[in-house]
Amino acid sequence: MASPVLLVIAHGSRDPRHAATVHALTARVRSLRPGLRVETGFLDFNAPSVPRVLERLAAEGADEVVALPLLLTRAFHAKSDIPSVLREARSRLPRLRIRQADVLGPSPLLNTALEQRLHEAGVAPGDKGSTGLVLASAGSTDPEAIAVIAEIARELRHTGWCAVRPAFASAVVADGPTRTAAAVRALRAEGARRVAVAPYVIAPGRLPDRIAAGAEEAGADVLAGVLGPSPALARLLLTRYDEARVPVAGAMSA
């Protein structure tokens, strides 16, 4: 029996770097598992759209698809947009079985990818004790997503960094994570001799650019790259795919 098709669902962006990075990531996924059919669909701005990909797969005779949100937290797109698109597709394409995989985070593999980007930017393992880290997410008003970022920051603090602060590039809410520049300044005020900013985002675009601008504005010493097509992130996509293929007994696919 053929394996289900893996459909990676990305948000999309007017910035061409976004789609290019997504395609580079899916290419790495294919290289890790030759023979697995991996498709990419976008919610907005880029083609092909998710409905068009599903229609094409159904027309070609595919039996099953695992739809994998390329999202780091369970915020609006994971809870509303993507389920709505998939429900509509199921109603139009009843012969195509569609499972929705879980979002990517949190996961130790994401932390591995993050650390790799920091290492590439010049942070050695021995630097952690004197370096404050800003974990800079794109942003959300969803309390669950905010809590996840805060918890990841706490976990990273226990891996040797002198301090870790979460920050959002947008959608800052009362008592929530602060902007990147403010987080950098706060770490300086707390005595961090060096400050590194790690974008907790997958692909370039407007919000990652805002993170970079905040890091520059506040004089951060290190700015890591976005997670991009890292080996650890590609492995995580396959992990979520495999989990969705073998759901817990008695559970229904989303």
Backbone as numpy.savetxt, mean C-alpha at the origin, in Angstrom:
# Nx Ny Nz CAx CAy CAz Cx Cy Cz
-6.75 -28.03 -12.72 -7.59 -26.84 -12.72 -6.71 -25.59 -12.72
-7.02 -24.62 -13.59 -6.23 -23.41 -13.68 -6.38 -22.58 -12.41
-5.29 -21.92 -12.03 -5.33 -21.04 -10.86 -6.19 -19.83 -11.17
-6.85 -19.27 -10.16 -7.60 -18.04 -10.39 -6.69 -16.93 -10.90
-7.26 -16.07 -11.71 -6.52 -14.89 -12.17 -6.35 -13.93 -10.99
-5.19 -13.35 -10.88 -4.95 -12.31 -9.87 -5.20 -10.96 -10.53
-6.20 -10.25 -10.04 -6.49 -8.89 -10.53 -6.08 -7.90 -9.45
-5.03 -7.15 -9.71 -4.54 -6.13 -8.78 -5.32 -4.85 -9.06
-5.99 -4.34 -8.02 -6.81 -3.14 -8.18 -6.09 -1.95 -7.55
-5.66 -1.04 -8.41 -4.98 0.18 -7.96 -5.94 1.36 -8.06
-5.67 2.41 -7.29 -6.55 3.57 -7.32 -6.46 4.30 -8.64
-5.24 4.51 -9.12 -5.05 5.31 -10.31 -4.68 6.75 -9.97
-4.06 7.44 -10.93 -3.60 8.81 -10.69 -3.36 9.50 -12.02
-3.48 10.83 -12.01 -3.11 11.60 -13.20 -1.59 11.62 -13.39
-0.87 11.31 -12.34 0.59 11.28 -12.40 1.03 9.98 -13.10
1.70 10.06 -14.23 2.08 8.84 -14.96 3.01 7.92 -14.19
3.71 8.46 -13.18 4.60 7.60 -12.39 3.81 6.55 -11.61
2.57 6.88 -11.27 1.75 5.96 -10.48 1.51 4.67 -11.24
0.93 4.76 -12.44 0.63 3.56 -13.22 1.91 2.81 -13.57
2.97 3.54 -13.89 4.23 2.87 -14.22 4.75 2.04 -13.06
4.62 2.57 -11.84 5.07 1.83 -10.65 4.19 0.62 -10.39
2.89 0.78 -10.56 1.98 -0.36 -10.37 2.31 -1.47 -11.36
2.55 -1.11 -12.61 2.86 -2.13 -13.62 4.22 -2.79 -13.33
5.16 -2.03 -12.81 6.45 -2.63 -12.43 6.27 -3.62 -11.29
5.38 -3.29 -10.36 5.12 -4.20 -9.24 4.46 -5.48 -9.73
3.45 -5.37 -10.58 2.79 -6.58 -11.07 3.73 -7.42 -11.93
4.65 -6.78 -12.63 5.64 -7.53 -13.40 6.54 -8.34 -12.47
6.89 -7.76 -11.32 7.70 -8.51 -10.35 6.91 -9.68 -9.79
5.61 -9.48 -9.55 4.77 -10.57 -9.07 4.78 -11.72 -10.08
4.65 -11.41 -11.36 4.67 -12.44 -12.40 6.00 -13.19 -12.39
7.08 -12.46 -12.17 8.40 -13.10 -12.17 8.57 -14.06 -10.99
7.88 -13.75 -9.88 7.97 -14.62 -8.71 7.13 -15.88 -8.86
6.08 -15.81 -9.66 5.22 -16.98 -9.85 4.89 -17.14 -11.34
5.83 -17.68 -12.10 5.59 -17.87 -13.53 4.36 -18.76 -13.75
3.57 -18.40 -14.72 2.37 -19.17 -15.01 1.11 -18.59 -14.41
1.26 -17.74 -13.39 0.09 -17.09 -12.81 -0.29 -15.89 -13.67
-1.55 -15.84 -14.06 -2.02 -14.69 -14.83 -2.30 -13.53 -13.88
-1.61 -12.42 -14.12 -1.76 -11.24 -13.27 -2.23 -10.08 -14.14
-3.38 -9.52 -13.79 -3.94 -8.38 -14.50 -3.98 -7.17 -13.57
-4.07 -5.99 -14.15 -4.16 -4.75 -13.39 -5.37 -3.95 -13.84
-6.15 -3.46 -12.87 -7.27 -2.59 -13.16 -7.23 -1.38 -12.24
-7.77 -0.26 -12.70 -7.72 0.98 -11.94 -9.13 1.47 -11.61
-9.26 2.08 -10.44 -10.55 2.65 -10.04 -10.83 3.98 -10.74
-9.77 4.73 -11.05 -9.97 6.06 -11.61 -8.72 6.49 -12.37
-8.87 7.43 -13.27 -7.80 8.13 -13.98 -7.08 7.28 -15.04
-6.80 6.02 -14.75 -6.01 5.20 -15.67 -6.86 4.08 -16.27
-6.41 3.57 -17.38 -7.03 2.42 -18.03 -6.06 1.23 -17.95
-6.65 0.02 -17.92 -8.07 -0.32 -18.02 -8.77 -0.19 -16.67
-10.06 0.07 -16.72 -10.84 0.12 -15.48 -11.09 -1.30 -14.99
-11.42 -1.42 -13.72 -11.70 -2.74 -13.14 -12.86 -3.43 -13.87
-14.00 -2.78 -14.12 -15.08 -3.47 -14.84 -14.66 -3.96 -16.22
-13.85 -3.17 -16.94 -13.45 -3.59 -18.29 -12.55 -4.82 -18.22
-11.66 -4.89 -17.24 -10.80 -6.07 -17.11 -11.63 -7.31 -16.80
-12.59 -7.17 -15.89 -13.44 -8.31 -15.53 -14.28 -8.77 -16.72
-14.79 -7.83 -17.49 -15.56 -8.19 -18.68 -14.70 -8.96 -19.67
-13.47 -8.51 -19.86 -12.57 -9.20 -20.79 -12.24 -10.60 -20.31
-11.99 -10.74 -19.01 -11.67 -12.05 -18.48 -12.85 -13.01 -18.64
-14.06 -12.52 -18.39 -15.24 -13.35 -18.55 -15.41 -13.76 -20.00
-15.17 -12.82 -20.93 -15.31 -13.13 -22.35 -14.28 -14.15 -22.82
-13.14 -14.17 -22.16 -12.08 -15.11 -22.52 -12.25 -16.46 -21.84
-13.28 -16.59 -21.01 -13.56 -17.88 -20.40 -12.95 -18.12 -19.04
-12.46 -17.08 -18.39 -11.92 -17.26 -17.04 -13.03 -17.69 -16.09
-12.69 -18.57 -15.16 -13.68 -19.07 -14.20 -13.66 -18.30 -12.89
-12.48 -17.90 -12.45 -12.35 -17.32 -11.11 -11.29 -16.23 -11.10
-11.56 -15.20 -10.32 -10.64 -14.06 -10.17 -10.49 -13.75 -8.69
-9.26 -13.50 -8.27 -9.00 -12.94 -6.94 -8.69 -11.47 -7.14
-9.58 -10.61 -6.65 -9.42 -9.16 -6.77 -8.68 -8.65 -5.55
-7.49 -8.14 -5.77 -6.61 -7.74 -4.67 -6.47 -6.23 -4.61
-7.02 -5.58 -3.59 -6.85 -4.12 -3.47 -5.40 -3.75 -3.19
-4.86 -2.86 -3.99 -3.49 -2.41 -3.77 -3.53 -1.25 -2.78
-3.92 -1.60 -1.55 -4.14 -0.63 -0.49 -3.43 -1.10 0.78
-2.92 -0.15 1.54 -2.17 -0.49 2.74 -3.05 -0.58 3.99
-4.22 0.06 3.96 -5.13 0.03 5.11 -6.56 -0.15 4.62
-7.43 -0.54 5.55 -8.84 -0.70 5.24 -9.56 0.62 5.48
-9.49 1.50 4.48 -10.20 2.77 4.56 -11.33 2.77 3.52
-11.72 3.94 3.05 -12.92 4.07 2.23 -12.89 3.20 0.98
-11.77 3.20 0.27 -11.73 2.44 -0.99 -11.89 0.94 -0.75
-11.31 0.45 0.34 -11.41 -0.98 0.63 -12.78 -1.36 1.16
-13.42 -0.44 1.87 -14.69 -0.76 2.51 -15.90 -0.45 1.63
-15.74 0.48 0.69 -16.89 0.93 -0.08 -16.68 0.82 -1.59
-15.69 1.55 -2.11 -15.52 1.63 -3.56 -15.33 0.27 -4.22
-14.34 -0.46 -3.75 -14.01 -1.73 -4.40 -15.12 -2.77 -4.22
-15.67 -2.97 -3.01 -16.80 -3.91 -2.90 -17.96 -3.55 -3.81
-18.24 -2.25 -3.98 -19.34 -1.82 -4.84 -19.06 -2.19 -6.30
-17.84 -1.93 -6.76 -17.46 -2.27 -8.14 -17.57 -3.78 -8.36
-17.12 -4.56 -7.38 -17.13 -6.01 -7.54 -18.55 -6.57 -7.47
-19.40 -6.00 -6.62 -20.79 -6.45 -6.57 -21.48 -6.23 -7.90
-21.24 -5.07 -8.48 -21.85 -4.76 -9.77 -21.35 -5.72 -10.85
-20.07 -6.04 -10.80 -19.52 -6.97 -11.79 -20.10 -8.37 -11.62
-20.29 -8.80 -10.39 -20.87 -10.13 -10.16 -22.29 -10.21 -10.73
-23.03 -9.11 -10.62 -24.40 -9.13 -11.12 -24.43 -9.21 -12.64
-23.43 -8.63 -13.30 -23.39 -8.65 -14.76 -22.70 -9.87 -15.32
-21.81 -10.45 -14.52 -20.99 -11.58 -14.99 -21.15 -12.76 -14.03
-22.33 -13.35 -13.99 -22.62 -14.38 -12.98 -21.76 -15.63 -13.10
-21.19 -15.88 -14.25 -20.38 -17.09 -14.42 -18.94 -16.90 -13.95
-18.58 -15.66 -13.68 -17.22 -15.37 -13.22 -17.22 -15.27 -11.70
-16.51 -16.16 -11.05 -16.42 -16.15 -9.59 -15.36 -15.13 -9.17
-15.75 -14.18 -8.34 -14.84 -13.10 -7.94 -14.70 -13.10 -6.43
-13.48 -13.27 -5.97 -13.17 -13.18 -4.54 -12.42 -11.88 -4.30
-12.73 -11.18 -3.22 -11.97 -10.00 -2.85 -10.97 -10.37 -1.77
-9.69 -10.16 -2.06 -8.63 -10.42 -1.09 -8.57 -9.28 -0.08
-7.86 -9.52 0.99 -7.70 -8.50 2.02 -6.71 -7.43 1.56
-6.74 -6.29 2.21 -5.76 -5.24 1.93 -4.38 -5.72 2.36
-3.37 -5.00 1.96 -2.00 -5.46 2.17 -1.53 -5.32 3.62
-1.95 -4.26 4.29 -1.41 -4.04 5.62 -2.39 -4.31 6.74
-1.87 -4.42 7.93 -0.44 -4.42 8.25 0.20 -5.77 7.96
1.50 -5.78 7.76 2.23 -7.02 7.50 3.72 -6.80 7.77
4.39 -7.81 8.31 5.84 -7.71 8.47 6.56 -7.48 7.14
5.98 -7.96 6.04 6.61 -7.76 4.74 6.61 -6.29 4.34
5.58 -5.55 4.75 5.58 -4.11 4.49 6.68 -3.42 5.28
6.87 -3.84 6.53 7.95 -3.28 7.33 9.31 -3.58 6.71
9.44 -4.80 6.14 10.68 -5.16 5.46 10.93 -4.26 4.27
9.88 -4.02 3.48 10.01 -3.13 2.32 10.38 -1.71 2.76
9.77 -1.26 3.83 10.04 0.09 4.36 11.50 0.21 4.79
11.97 -0.77 5.52 13.36 -0.76 6.00 14.33 -0.80 4.82
13.99 -1.55 3.78 14.85 -1.63 2.60 14.97 -0.27 1.92
13.86 0.44 1.81 13.91 1.77 1.20 14.74 2.74 2.06
14.64 2.62 3.36 15.44 3.47 4.25 16.92 3.14 4.11
17.23 1.87 4.01 18.62 1.46 3.82 19.17 2.01 2.51
18.37 1.93 1.45 18.79 2.46 0.15 19.01 3.97 0.21
18.27 4.64 1.10 18.40 6.10 1.22 19.57 6.50 2.11
20.24 5.52 2.73 21.43 5.84 3.50 21.36 5.61 4.99
20.30 4.96 5.47 20.19 4.67 6.90 20.72 3.26 7.15
21.84 3.16 7.83 22.41 1.87 8.17 21.79 1.36 9.47
21.80 0.04 9.70 21.22 -0.49 10.94 21.78 0.16 12.20
23.07 0.51 12.19 23.67 1.13 13.36 23.25 2.58 13.58
22.55 3.16 12.60 22.11 4.55 12.73 20.80 4.69 13.49
20.08 3.59 13.65 18.73 3.68 14.19 18.67 4.32 15.57
19.62 4.01 16.41 19.57 4.48 17.78 19.62 6.00 17.91
20.16 6.68 16.90 20.24 8.14 16.96 19.34 8.80 15.92
18.48 8.01 15.30 17.63 8.52 14.22 16.17 8.44 14.60
15.48 9.55 14.46 14.04 9.55 14.61 13.40 9.28 13.27
12.31 8.54 13.27 11.66 8.13 12.03 10.26 8.70 11.94
9.94 9.31 10.81 8.58 9.74 10.52 7.97 8.73 9.57
6.92 8.06 10.02 6.18 7.12 9.18 5.07 7.91 8.50
5.29 8.26 7.24 4.41 9.20 6.54 3.45 8.48 5.62
2.19 8.43 6.01 1.14 7.81 5.22 0.45 8.85 4.35
-0.28 8.37 3.35 -0.98 9.30 2.45 -2.04 10.09 3.20
-2.82 9.41 4.02 -3.83 10.10 4.80 -5.19 9.46 4.72
-5.98 9.63 5.77 -7.33 9.07 5.83 -8.09 9.74 6.96
-9.41 9.77 6.82 -10.25 10.19 7.94 -10.88 8.98 8.61
-10.53 7.79 8.16 -11.09 6.56 8.72 -10.36 6.22 10.02
-11.07 6.11 11.14 -10.40 5.82 12.42 -9.61 4.52 12.41
-10.13 3.51 11.72 -9.41 2.23 11.66 -8.07 2.40 10.96
-8.06 3.12 9.85 -6.81 3.33 9.12 -5.82 4.14 9.95
-6.30 5.17 10.64 -5.43 5.97 11.49 -4.83 5.12 12.60
-5.65 4.26 13.19 -5.17 3.40 14.28 -4.12 2.42 13.79
-4.28 1.91 12.58 -3.30 0.97 12.03 -1.95 1.65 11.85
-1.94 2.86 11.29 -0.68 3.58 11.10 -0.02 3.86 12.45
-0.81 4.25 13.43 -0.25 4.52 14.77 0.35 3.24 15.37
-0.30 2.11 15.16 0.21 0.85 15.70 1.50 0.43 15.00
1.56 0.63 13.70 2.80 0.31 12.97 3.95 1.18 13.48
3.66 2.44 13.74 4.70 3.33 14.29 5.19 2.81 15.63
4.27 2.33 16.47 4.68 1.78 17.77 5.54 0.53 17.60
5.17 -0.31 16.64 5.95 -1.52 16.39 7.36 -1.18 15.90
7.45 -0.20 15.01 8.76 0.18 14.49 9.64 0.77 15.59
9.03 1.44 16.54 9.80 2.01 17.65 10.57 0.92 18.40
10.02 -0.27 18.42 10.67 -1.37 19.16 11.74 -2.08 18.33
12.00 -1.61 17.12 13.03 -2.24 16.29 14.35 -1.47 16.32
14.44 -0.47 17.23 15.73 0.19 17.42 15.77 1.67 17.12
14.72 2.24 16.50 14.70 3.66 16.25 14.61 4.42 17.56
15.25 5.60 17.63 15.21 6.34 18.89 13.81 6.88 19.16
13.05 7.15 18.09 11.66 7.58 18.22 11.00 7.43 16.86
9.70 7.21 16.88 8.94 7.08 15.63 7.65 7.87 15.78
7.35 8.69 14.79 6.11 9.46 14.79 5.36 9.20 13.49
4.05 8.93 13.58 3.25 8.83 12.36 2.90 10.21 11.84
2.69 10.31 10.54 2.26 11.56 9.92 1.41 11.24 8.71
0.51 12.16 8.38 -0.34 12.00 7.21 -0.07 13.15 6.25
-0.16 12.86 4.96 0.00 13.90 3.96 -1.29 14.67 3.75
-2.42 14.08 4.12 -3.70 14.75 3.95 -4.69 14.22 4.96
-5.86 14.82 4.99 -6.98 14.35 5.83 -6.61 14.28 7.30
-5.83 15.24 7.77 -5.48 15.27 9.19 -6.73 15.63 10.00
-7.00 14.83 11.02 -8.18 15.05 11.84 -7.74 15.43 13.25
-8.67 15.94 14.03 -8.37 16.34 15.41 -7.80 15.15 16.17
-6.71 15.38 16.86 -6.03 14.36 17.67 -5.46 13.23 16.82
-5.43 13.41 15.51 -4.86 12.38 14.64 -3.41 12.69 14.30
-2.82 11.88 13.44 -1.42 12.10 13.05 -1.24 13.47 12.41
-0.08 14.04 12.59 0.21 15.39 12.13 0.82 15.35 10.73
1.06 16.49 10.16 1.71 16.58 8.86 3.18 16.20 8.97
3.78 15.89 7.82 5.16 15.42 7.80 6.12 16.45 8.41
6.02 17.69 7.98 6.95 18.72 8.46 6.86 18.87 9.98
5.64 18.86 10.51 5.46 19.01 11.96 6.05 17.82 12.70
5.91 16.62 12.12 6.47 15.42 12.77 7.99 15.47 12.79
8.59 15.96 11.71 10.05 16.10 11.67 10.51 17.07 12.75
9.84 18.20 12.85 10.22 19.20 13.86 10.04 18.67 15.28
8.99 17.89 15.49 8.75 17.33 16.82 9.86 16.39 17.22
10.33 15.58 16.28 11.43 14.66 16.59 12.71 15.44 16.89
12.95 16.50 16.17 14.11 17.35 16.47 14.00 17.90 17.90
12.81 18.37 18.25 12.60 18.95 19.58 12.80 17.92 20.67
12.53 16.65 20.34 12.70 15.58 21.32 14.15 15.12 21.43
15.03 15.67 20.59 16.45 15.35 20.71 17.01 14.41 19.68
16.23 14.04 18.67 16.76 13.16 17.63 17.86 13.88 16.86
19.04 13.30 16.79 20.15 13.94 16.09 19.98 13.87 14.58
19.24 12.88 14.13 19.00 12.67 12.70 17.54 12.28 12.52
16.92 12.74 11.46 15.52 12.41 11.22 15.37 11.86 9.80
14.72 10.72 9.71 14.44 10.09 8.41 12.93 10.06 8.20
12.52 10.28 6.97 11.10 10.21 6.60 10.91 9.02 5.68
9.99 8.14 6.06 9.70 6.94 5.28 8.28 7.02 4.75
8.09 7.27 3.46 6.73 7.29 2.91 6.11 5.89 2.94
5.01 5.77 3.64 4.29 4.50 3.71 3.23 4.52 2.62
3.70 4.59 1.39 2.85 4.63 0.21 3.48 3.75 -0.86
2.65 3.28 -1.79 3.14 2.32 -2.77 3.74 2.98 -3.99
3.09 4.03 -4.50 3.51 4.60 -5.77 3.59 6.12 -5.69
4.38 6.74 -6.56 4.47 8.20 -6.58 3.14 8.84 -6.96
3.03 10.13 -6.64 1.82 10.87 -6.95 1.76 12.14 -6.13
0.60 12.76 -6.14 0.44 14.06 -5.48 0.72 13.99 -3.98
0.17 12.98 -3.29 0.36 12.91 -1.85 1.79 12.52 -1.47
2.41 11.55 -2.13 3.83 11.31 -1.85 4.70 12.53 -2.11
4.35 13.32 -3.14 5.10 14.56 -3.38 4.92 15.52 -2.21
3.72 15.53 -1.63 3.47 16.38 -0.47 4.32 15.92 0.72
4.46 14.61 0.88 5.32 14.07 1.94 6.76 14.55 1.74
7.23 14.44 0.50 8.60 14.86 0.20 8.79 16.35 0.45
7.79 17.15 0.09 7.89 18.59 0.31 7.93 18.92 1.80
7.14 18.19 2.60 7.17 18.40 4.04 8.50 18.02 4.65
9.09 16.94 4.15 10.40 16.52 4.65 11.46 17.57 4.33
11.40 18.11 3.12 12.38 19.13 2.72 12.16 20.42 3.52
10.91 20.80 3.67 10.59 22.03 4.39 11.15 22.02 5.81
11.04 20.88 6.48 11.47 20.78 7.87 12.93 20.36 8.01
13.60 20.12 6.89 15.01 19.78 6.95 15.31 18.37 7.41
14.49 17.41 7.00 14.78 16.01 7.32 16.11 15.61 6.69
16.84 14.75 7.37 18.15 14.33 6.87 18.04 13.27 5.77
17.00 12.45 5.86 16.85 11.34 4.91 15.39 11.27 4.47
15.20 11.09 3.17 13.87 10.82 2.63 13.96 9.53 1.84
13.26 8.50 2.30 13.27 7.22 1.60 12.33 7.28 0.40
12.49 6.33 -0.50 11.61 6.23 -1.65 10.30 5.55 -1.28
9.32 5.65 -2.17 8.07 4.93 -1.96 8.34 3.43 -2.02
7.40 2.65 -1.54 7.61 1.20 -1.48 7.81 0.59 -2.87
7.00 1.03 -3.83 7.20 0.64 -5.22 7.25 -0.86 -5.46
7.96 -1.27 -6.50 8.01 -2.69 -6.85 9.06 -3.46 -6.05
9.02 -3.34 -4.74 10.02 -4.01 -3.92 9.74 -5.51 -3.87
10.77 -6.33 -3.72 10.55 -7.78 -3.64 9.61 -8.17 -2.50
9.75 -7.50 -1.34 8.90 -7.85 -0.20 7.44 -7.53 -0.50
7.19 -6.41 -1.16 5.81 -6.06 -1.49 5.23 -7.03 -2.50
6.02 -7.44 -3.48 5.55 -8.42 -4.45 5.21 -9.75 -3.77
6.02 -10.16 -2.82 5.72 -11.40 -2.08 4.43 -11.26 -1.28
4.21 -10.05 -0.76 2.99 -9.83 0.03 1.75 -9.94 -0.86
1.81 -9.44 -2.08 0.68 -9.59 -2.99 0.33 -11.07 -3.19
1.35 -11.88 -3.34 1.11 -13.31 -3.53 0.58 -13.96 -2.25
1.01 -13.46 -1.11 0.49 -13.98 0.16 -1.01 -13.70 0.28
-1.41 -12.47 -0.02 -2.84 -12.12 0.05 -3.64 -12.90 -1.00
-3.07 -13.12 -2.15 -3.73 -13.92 -3.19 -3.96 -15.35 -2.69
-2.94 -15.94 -2.12 -3.06 -17.33 -1.63 -4.08 -17.42 -0.49
-4.09 -16.43 0.38 -5.06 -16.43 1.47 -6.49 -16.37 0.95
-6.70 -15.58 -0.08 -8.04 -15.45 -0.64 -8.48 -16.70 -1.38
-7.53 -17.43 -1.93 -7.86 -18.67 -2.64 -8.33 -19.76 -1.69
-7.87 -19.72 -0.45 -8.22 -20.75 0.52 -8.88 -20.06 1.71
-10.15 -19.65 1.57 -10.83 -18.94 2.66 -11.06 -19.86 3.85
-11.24 -19.23 5.02 -11.53 -19.99 6.23 -12.81 -20.78 6.04
-12.83 -22.01 6.53 -13.99 -22.87 6.35 -15.25 -22.18 6.86
-16.27 -22.18 6.03 -17.55 -21.58 6.41 -17.66 -20.10 6.10
-16.51 -19.47 5.70 -16.56 -18.04 5.41 -16.97 -17.82 3.97
-17.60 -16.69 3.72 -18.00 -16.32 2.36 -17.02 -15.31 1.83
-16.77 -15.38 0.53 -15.90 -14.37 -0.09 -16.62 -13.03 -0.07
-15.82 -11.96 -0.02 -16.41 -10.61 0.07 -17.15 -10.24 -1.20
